[in-house]
Amino acid sequence: MARPFSFDNAAFHFVRTDGPPGFLPRYLAAYGLGVIVIAVLSFFMLQPLFSAYAQMFAMIAQGASESRVQRVFEEAVIGDLGRLGLGYLLLMLIYAAFWSMMESAVLRRYVREEGLRIGWGNDEWRMLAVGLIWMVSFIVAYLAFILAMVVLIAPLGAVSDGGVALLGLWMVVVVFALLFVWLFFAVKLSPAGAMTIRDQKVTFFGAWGASKGRFWPMLGAFVVLGLILYVGILILYMIGAFTVFGAMFSGIDMSVGDVDPDQVMAVFTSPGVLIPVAVLYFAMLLYQGFWQYAWAGVPALVATSDPRTGGMHDAAETF
């Protein structure tokens, strides 16, 4: 059953949503597996780049000059530029598909109260289209931002006659005003993905009506949720830093003055350091998946409490 929209419900919708239990652990497991697969594919597709870095570090360890290291690295990269470009392109497509599958699964949970279903179907195609529209919109917004900066600031700079303080103040005002305009549009259109899942058709600008009169509660919910999630990142980093640096310094004898570089390298490559680093990295990737899950709760509640449709159950008949 759709919950009524409010600031409180929007900010914490990710812990109050209905649906089959056990979704989040299975979702994070699928997200982690997907990230591992993408990492393995990245290693093979960008293997020349990793080989060039390995060669570079080996030359540095052997005392090669900086200019020679840079020249050899650039030659290795340029020699495989075509393969690297193709690899980056394929990885972008793979990651876009991965994002579409994860976002669709999360929004099906919020909007339709379904269990976890990872695959590729009409929802994923439509979600990919919404993602492409967002990408184009961000590019257009960036170009419009630059143009507006030129139009609004350049004339004042030409006639300011040395008024650096006034020009600087005006620039700050213009930048914050333009950023607020961008933020306003981004928040108002944020339910596009959830409405696409709800209506089972690509919906983007239609999200504007669903968020009518709800901008400030939505913005507040995003801010509060973002702060909570950011605190979680800081806690993870602190735990990881204490663990990793503790393992590193416990293996280095600092009492002898100068530290042996071979000893430092041995500590860096020891299981006592590599395992905590790998665990921290994987935990951060899982947290990224949790962030995506929690962040989608705000626009999902907007879509399911759309006053124009009465909620998700009769949305398909209304549109």
Coordinates of C-alpha atoms in Angstrom, one line a residue:
M1 CA 0.0 0.0 0.0
A2 CA 1.4 3.4 -1.0
R3 CA 2.4 5.6 2.0
P4 CA 1.3 9.3 2.1
F5 CA 4.0 11.7 0.9
S6 CA 5.8 13.7 3.6
F7 CA 9.3 14.8 4.3
D8 CA 9.7 12.2 6.9
N9 CA 8.3 9.3 4.8
A10 CA 10.4 10.4 1.8
A11 CA 13.7 10.6 3.7
F12 CA 13.2 7.2 5.3
H13 CA 11.2 5.4 2.7
F14 CA 14.0 2.9 2.1
V15 CA 13.4 1.4 5.6
R16 CA 9.6 1.7 5.6
T17 CA 8.7 0.3 2.2
D18 CA 6.4 -2.7 1.9
G19 CA 7.0 -5.8 -0.1
P20 CA 8.5 -9.3 0.4
P21 CA 11.2 -9.5 3.1
G22 CA 14.8 -10.2 2.4
F23 CA 15.1 -8.0 -0.6
L24 CA 18.1 -5.9 0.5
P25 CA 20.6 -8.8 1.3
R26 CA 19.8 -10.5 -2.0
Y27 CA 20.1 -7.2 -3.9
L28 CA 23.5 -6.4 -2.4
A29 CA 24.7 -9.9 -3.1
A30 CA 23.6 -9.5 -6.8
Y31 CA 25.2 -6.0 -6.8
G32 CA 28.5 -7.3 -5.4
L33 CA 28.6 -10.2 -7.9
G34 CA 27.9 -7.8 -10.8
V35 CA 30.7 -5.5 -9.6
I36 CA 33.1 -8.4 -9.5
V37 CA 32.2 -9.4 -13.0
I38 CA 32.7 -5.9 -14.3
A39 CA 36.1 -5.7 -12.5
V40 CA 37.3 -8.9 -14.1
L41 CA 36.1 -7.7 -17.5
S42 CA 37.8 -4.4 -16.9
F43 CA 41.1 -6.2 -16.2
F44 CA 40.9 -8.1 -19.5
M45 CA 39.6 -5.2 -21.7
L46 CA 42.2 -2.7 -20.3
Q47 CA 45.0 -5.2 -19.9
P48 CA 47.5 -3.0 -21.9
L49 CA 47.0 -0.1 -19.5
F50 CA 47.5 -2.3 -16.4
S51 CA 50.7 -3.8 -18.0
A52 CA 52.0 -0.3 -18.7
Y53 CA 51.5 0.7 -15.1
A54 CA 53.2 -2.5 -13.9
Q55 CA 56.1 -1.7 -16.2
M56 CA 56.2 1.9 -15.0
F57 CA 56.4 0.8 -11.3
A58 CA 59.1 -1.7 -12.1
M59 CA 61.2 0.9 -13.8
I60 CA 60.8 3.3 -10.9
A61 CA 61.9 0.6 -8.5
Q62 CA 65.0 0.0 -10.7
G63 CA 65.9 3.8 -10.5
A64 CA 65.0 4.8 -14.0
S65 CA 64.8 8.5 -14.7
E66 CA 61.4 10.2 -14.7
S67 CA 61.6 11.2 -18.4
R68 CA 62.4 7.7 -19.4
V69 CA 59.6 6.2 -17.3
Q70 CA 57.1 8.7 -18.8
R71 CA 58.3 8.1 -22.4
V72 CA 58.0 4.3 -22.1
F73 CA 54.6 4.6 -20.4
E74 CA 53.3 6.9 -23.2
E75 CA 54.6 4.6 -25.9
A76 CA 53.0 1.6 -24.4
V77 CA 49.6 3.3 -24.0
I78 CA 49.7 5.0 -27.5
G79 CA 50.6 1.6 -29.1
D80 CA 47.3 0.1 -27.8
L81 CA 45.2 3.2 -28.0
G82 CA 42.6 1.6 -30.3
R83 CA 42.1 -1.4 -28.0
L84 CA 41.9 0.8 -24.9
G85 CA 39.3 3.0 -26.6
L86 CA 37.2 0.1 -27.6
G87 CA 37.6 -1.4 -24.1
Y88 CA 36.4 1.8 -22.4
L89 CA 33.4 2.0 -24.8
L90 CA 32.4 -1.6 -24.1
L91 CA 32.8 -1.0 -20.3
M92 CA 30.6 2.1 -20.5
L93 CA 27.9 0.0 -22.3
I94 CA 28.2 -2.9 -19.8
Y95 CA 28.0 -0.5 -16.8
A96 CA 25.0 1.3 -18.3
A97 CA 23.2 -2.1 -18.6
F98 CA 24.3 -3.0 -15.1
W99 CA 22.9 0.2 -13.7
S100 CA 19.7 -0.2 -15.6
M101 CA 19.1 -3.7 -14.2
M102 CA 19.9 -2.7 -10.6
E103 CA 17.8 0.5 -10.8
S104 CA 14.9 -1.4 -12.3
A105 CA 15.0 -4.1 -9.6
V106 CA 15.1 -1.4 -6.9
L107 CA 12.2 0.6 -8.3
R108 CA 10.1 -2.6 -8.9
R109 CA 10.5 -3.2 -5.2
Y110 CA 9.4 0.3 -4.2
V111 CA 6.7 0.9 -6.8
R112 CA 5.2 -2.5 -7.4
E113 CA 6.3 -4.1 -4.1
E114 CA 7.9 -7.0 -6.0
G115 CA 10.7 -9.3 -4.9
L116 CA 14.2 -9.2 -6.4
R117 CA 14.2 -10.0 -10.1
I118 CA 17.5 -9.4 -12.0
G119 CA 17.4 -9.7 -15.7
W120 CA 16.8 -7.8 -18.9
G121 CA 13.4 -7.0 -20.2
N122 CA 11.1 -4.1 -21.1
D123 CA 11.7 -2.4 -17.8
E124 CA 15.4 -2.4 -18.3
W125 CA 15.1 -1.0 -21.8
R126 CA 12.9 1.8 -20.6
M127 CA 15.2 2.5 -17.6
L128 CA 18.1 2.7 -20.0
A129 CA 16.2 5.3 -22.1
V130 CA 15.6 7.3 -19.0
G131 CA 19.2 7.2 -18.1
L132 CA 20.2 8.4 -21.6
I133 CA 17.7 11.3 -21.3
W134 CA 19.3 12.2 -18.0
M135 CA 22.8 12.1 -19.5
V136 CA 21.7 14.4 -22.4
S137 CA 20.0 16.7 -20.0
F138 CA 23.1 17.0 -17.8
I139 CA 25.2 17.9 -20.9
V140 CA 22.7 20.5 -22.1
A141 CA 22.5 21.9 -18.5
Y142 CA 26.3 22.2 -18.4
L143 CA 26.4 24.0 -21.7
A144 CA 23.6 26.3 -20.6
F145 CA 25.4 27.0 -17.3
I146 CA 28.6 28.0 -19.2
L147 CA 26.6 30.2 -21.6
A148 CA 24.7 31.9 -18.7
M149 CA 27.9 32.5 -16.9
V150 CA 29.3 34.3 -19.9
V151 CA 26.2 36.3 -20.6
L152 CA 25.7 37.4 -17.0
I153 CA 29.3 38.0 -15.9
A154 CA 31.2 39.1 -19.0
P155 CA 29.3 42.4 -19.4
L156 CA 29.9 43.4 -15.8
G157 CA 33.6 42.5 -16.1
A158 CA 33.9 44.8 -19.1
V159 CA 32.5 47.9 -17.4
S160 CA 33.6 47.2 -13.8
D161 CA 36.7 49.3 -14.2
G162 CA 38.7 47.5 -11.5
G163 CA 35.8 46.7 -9.2
V164 CA 37.3 43.2 -8.4
A165 CA 35.3 42.8 -5.2
L166 CA 32.0 43.7 -6.9
L167 CA 32.7 41.4 -9.8
G168 CA 33.6 38.6 -7.4
L169 CA 30.5 39.0 -5.4
W170 CA 28.3 39.1 -8.5
M171 CA 30.0 35.9 -9.8
V172 CA 29.2 34.1 -6.5
V173 CA 25.6 35.2 -6.7
V174 CA 25.3 34.1 -10.4
V175 CA 26.9 30.7 -9.7
F176 CA 24.7 29.9 -6.7
A177 CA 21.6 31.1 -8.6
L178 CA 22.3 28.9 -11.6
L179 CA 23.1 25.9 -9.3
F180 CA 19.8 26.4 -7.6
V181 CA 18.0 26.4 -10.9
W182 CA 19.8 23.2 -11.9
L183 CA 19.0 21.7 -8.5
F184 CA 15.3 22.7 -8.9
F185 CA 14.9 20.9 -12.2
A186 CA 16.9 17.9 -11.1
V187 CA 14.7 17.4 -8.0
K188 CA 11.4 18.1 -9.8
L189 CA 12.3 15.5 -12.5
S190 CA 13.9 12.9 -10.2
P191 CA 10.7 10.7 -10.1
A192 CA 11.1 9.9 -13.8
G193 CA 12.6 6.5 -13.3
A194 CA 10.0 5.5 -10.7
M195 CA 7.2 6.7 -12.9
T196 CA 8.6 4.8 -15.9
I197 CA 8.4 1.6 -13.8
R198 CA 4.9 2.6 -12.6
D199 CA 3.4 3.5 -16.0
Q200 CA 5.3 0.8 -17.9
K201 CA 6.3 3.4 -20.5
V202 CA 9.2 5.9 -20.7
T203 CA 8.3 8.9 -18.6
F204 CA 10.5 11.9 -18.1
F205 CA 9.0 15.3 -18.2
G206 CA 5.8 13.9 -16.8
A207 CA 7.5 13.6 -13.5
W208 CA 7.2 17.4 -13.2
G209 CA 3.5 17.1 -12.4
A210 CA 4.0 14.3 -9.8
S211 CA 6.4 16.6 -7.8
K212 CA 4.1 19.7 -8.0
G213 CA 4.1 21.4 -4.7
R214 CA 6.6 19.0 -3.2
F215 CA 9.9 20.5 -4.1
W216 CA 11.0 21.6 -0.6
P217 CA 10.1 18.4 1.2
M218 CA 11.8 16.4 -1.6
L219 CA 14.9 18.6 -1.4
G220 CA 15.0 18.3 2.4
A221 CA 14.6 14.5 2.1
F222 CA 17.5 14.2 -0.3
V223 CA 19.7 16.4 1.9
V224 CA 19.0 14.5 5.1
L225 CA 19.4 11.2 3.4
G226 CA 22.6 12.3 1.7
L227 CA 24.0 13.4 5.1
I228 CA 23.1 10.0 6.7
L229 CA 24.7 8.1 3.8
Y230 CA 27.8 10.3 3.9
V231 CA 28.3 9.6 7.6
G232 CA 28.2 5.9 6.7
I233 CA 31.0 6.4 4.2
L234 CA 33.1 8.3 6.8
I235 CA 32.6 5.4 9.3
L236 CA 33.7 2.9 6.7
Y237 CA 36.8 4.9 5.8
M238 CA 37.7 5.3 9.5
I239 CA 37.4 1.6 10.1
G240 CA 39.3 0.7 7.0
A241 CA 42.1 3.3 7.7
F242 CA 42.7 2.1 11.2
T243 CA 42.8 -1.5 10.1
V244 CA 45.0 -1.0 7.0
F245 CA 47.4 1.5 8.6
G246 CA 47.6 -0.6 11.8
A247 CA 48.6 -3.6 9.7
M248 CA 51.1 -1.6 7.7
F249 CA 52.9 0.1 10.6
S250 CA 52.9 -3.1 12.7
G251 CA 55.0 -4.8 10.1
I252 CA 57.6 -2.0 9.7
D253 CA 60.5 -1.6 12.1
M254 CA 60.7 2.2 12.8
S255 CA 63.4 1.9 15.5
V256 CA 66.3 1.6 13.1
G257 CA 65.9 5.1 11.6
D258 CA 65.9 4.7 7.8
V259 CA 63.3 2.2 6.7
D260 CA 64.4 -0.5 4.2
P261 CA 62.4 -0.1 0.9
D262 CA 62.3 -3.9 0.4
Q263 CA 60.8 -4.2 3.9
V264 CA 58.1 -1.6 3.0
M265 CA 57.3 -3.3 -0.3
A266 CA 57.1 -6.7 1.5
V267 CA 54.6 -5.2 4.0
F268 CA 52.5 -3.6 1.3
T269 CA 52.2 -6.9 -0.6
S270 CA 51.6 -9.1 2.5
P271 CA 48.2 -10.7 3.1
G272 CA 47.9 -8.7 6.3
V273 CA 47.6 -5.6 4.2
L274 CA 46.1 -6.8 1.0
I275 CA 43.2 -8.6 2.6
P276 CA 41.9 -5.6 4.6
V277 CA 42.3 -3.4 1.5
A278 CA 40.3 -5.8 -0.6
V279 CA 37.6 -6.1 2.1
L280 CA 37.4 -2.3 2.4
Y281 CA 37.2 -1.9 -1.4
F282 CA 34.5 -4.5 -1.7
A283 CA 32.6 -3.0 1.3
M284 CA 32.7 0.4 -0.4
L285 CA 31.3 -1.1 -3.6
L286 CA 28.4 -2.7 -1.6
Y287 CA 27.8 0.6 0.1
Q288 CA 27.5 2.2 -3.3
G289 CA 24.8 -0.3 -4.1
F290 CA 23.1 0.5 -0.8
W291 CA 23.3 4.2 -1.6
Q292 CA 21.5 3.5 -5.0
Y293 CA 18.8 1.6 -3.2
A294 CA 18.2 4.2 -0.5
W295 CA 18.4 7.2 -2.8
A296 CA 15.7 5.7 -5.1
G297 CA 13.3 5.7 -2.2
V298 CA 12.5 9.4 -2.3
P299 CA 11.4 9.7 -6.0
A300 CA 9.6 6.3 -5.7
L301 CA 7.4 7.6 -2.9
V302 CA 6.6 10.7 -5.0
A303 CA 5.5 8.4 -7.9
T304 CA 3.4 6.1 -5.8
S305 CA 1.7 9.0 -4.0
D306 CA 1.1 11.0 -7.2
P307 CA -2.1 13.0 -6.5
R308 CA -3.1 13.0 -10.1
T309 CA -3.5 9.2 -10.2
G310 CA -4.2 8.1 -6.6
G311 CA -1.1 5.9 -6.5
M312 CA 0.5 3.1 -8.4
H313 CA -2.5 0.7 -8.7
D314 CA -4.6 2.9 -11.1
A315 CA -1.7 4.7 -12.7
A316 CA -1.7 2.5 -15.8
E317 CA -5.4 3.2 -16.4
T318 CA -5.0 7.0 -15.9
F319 CA -2.1 7.5 -18.4

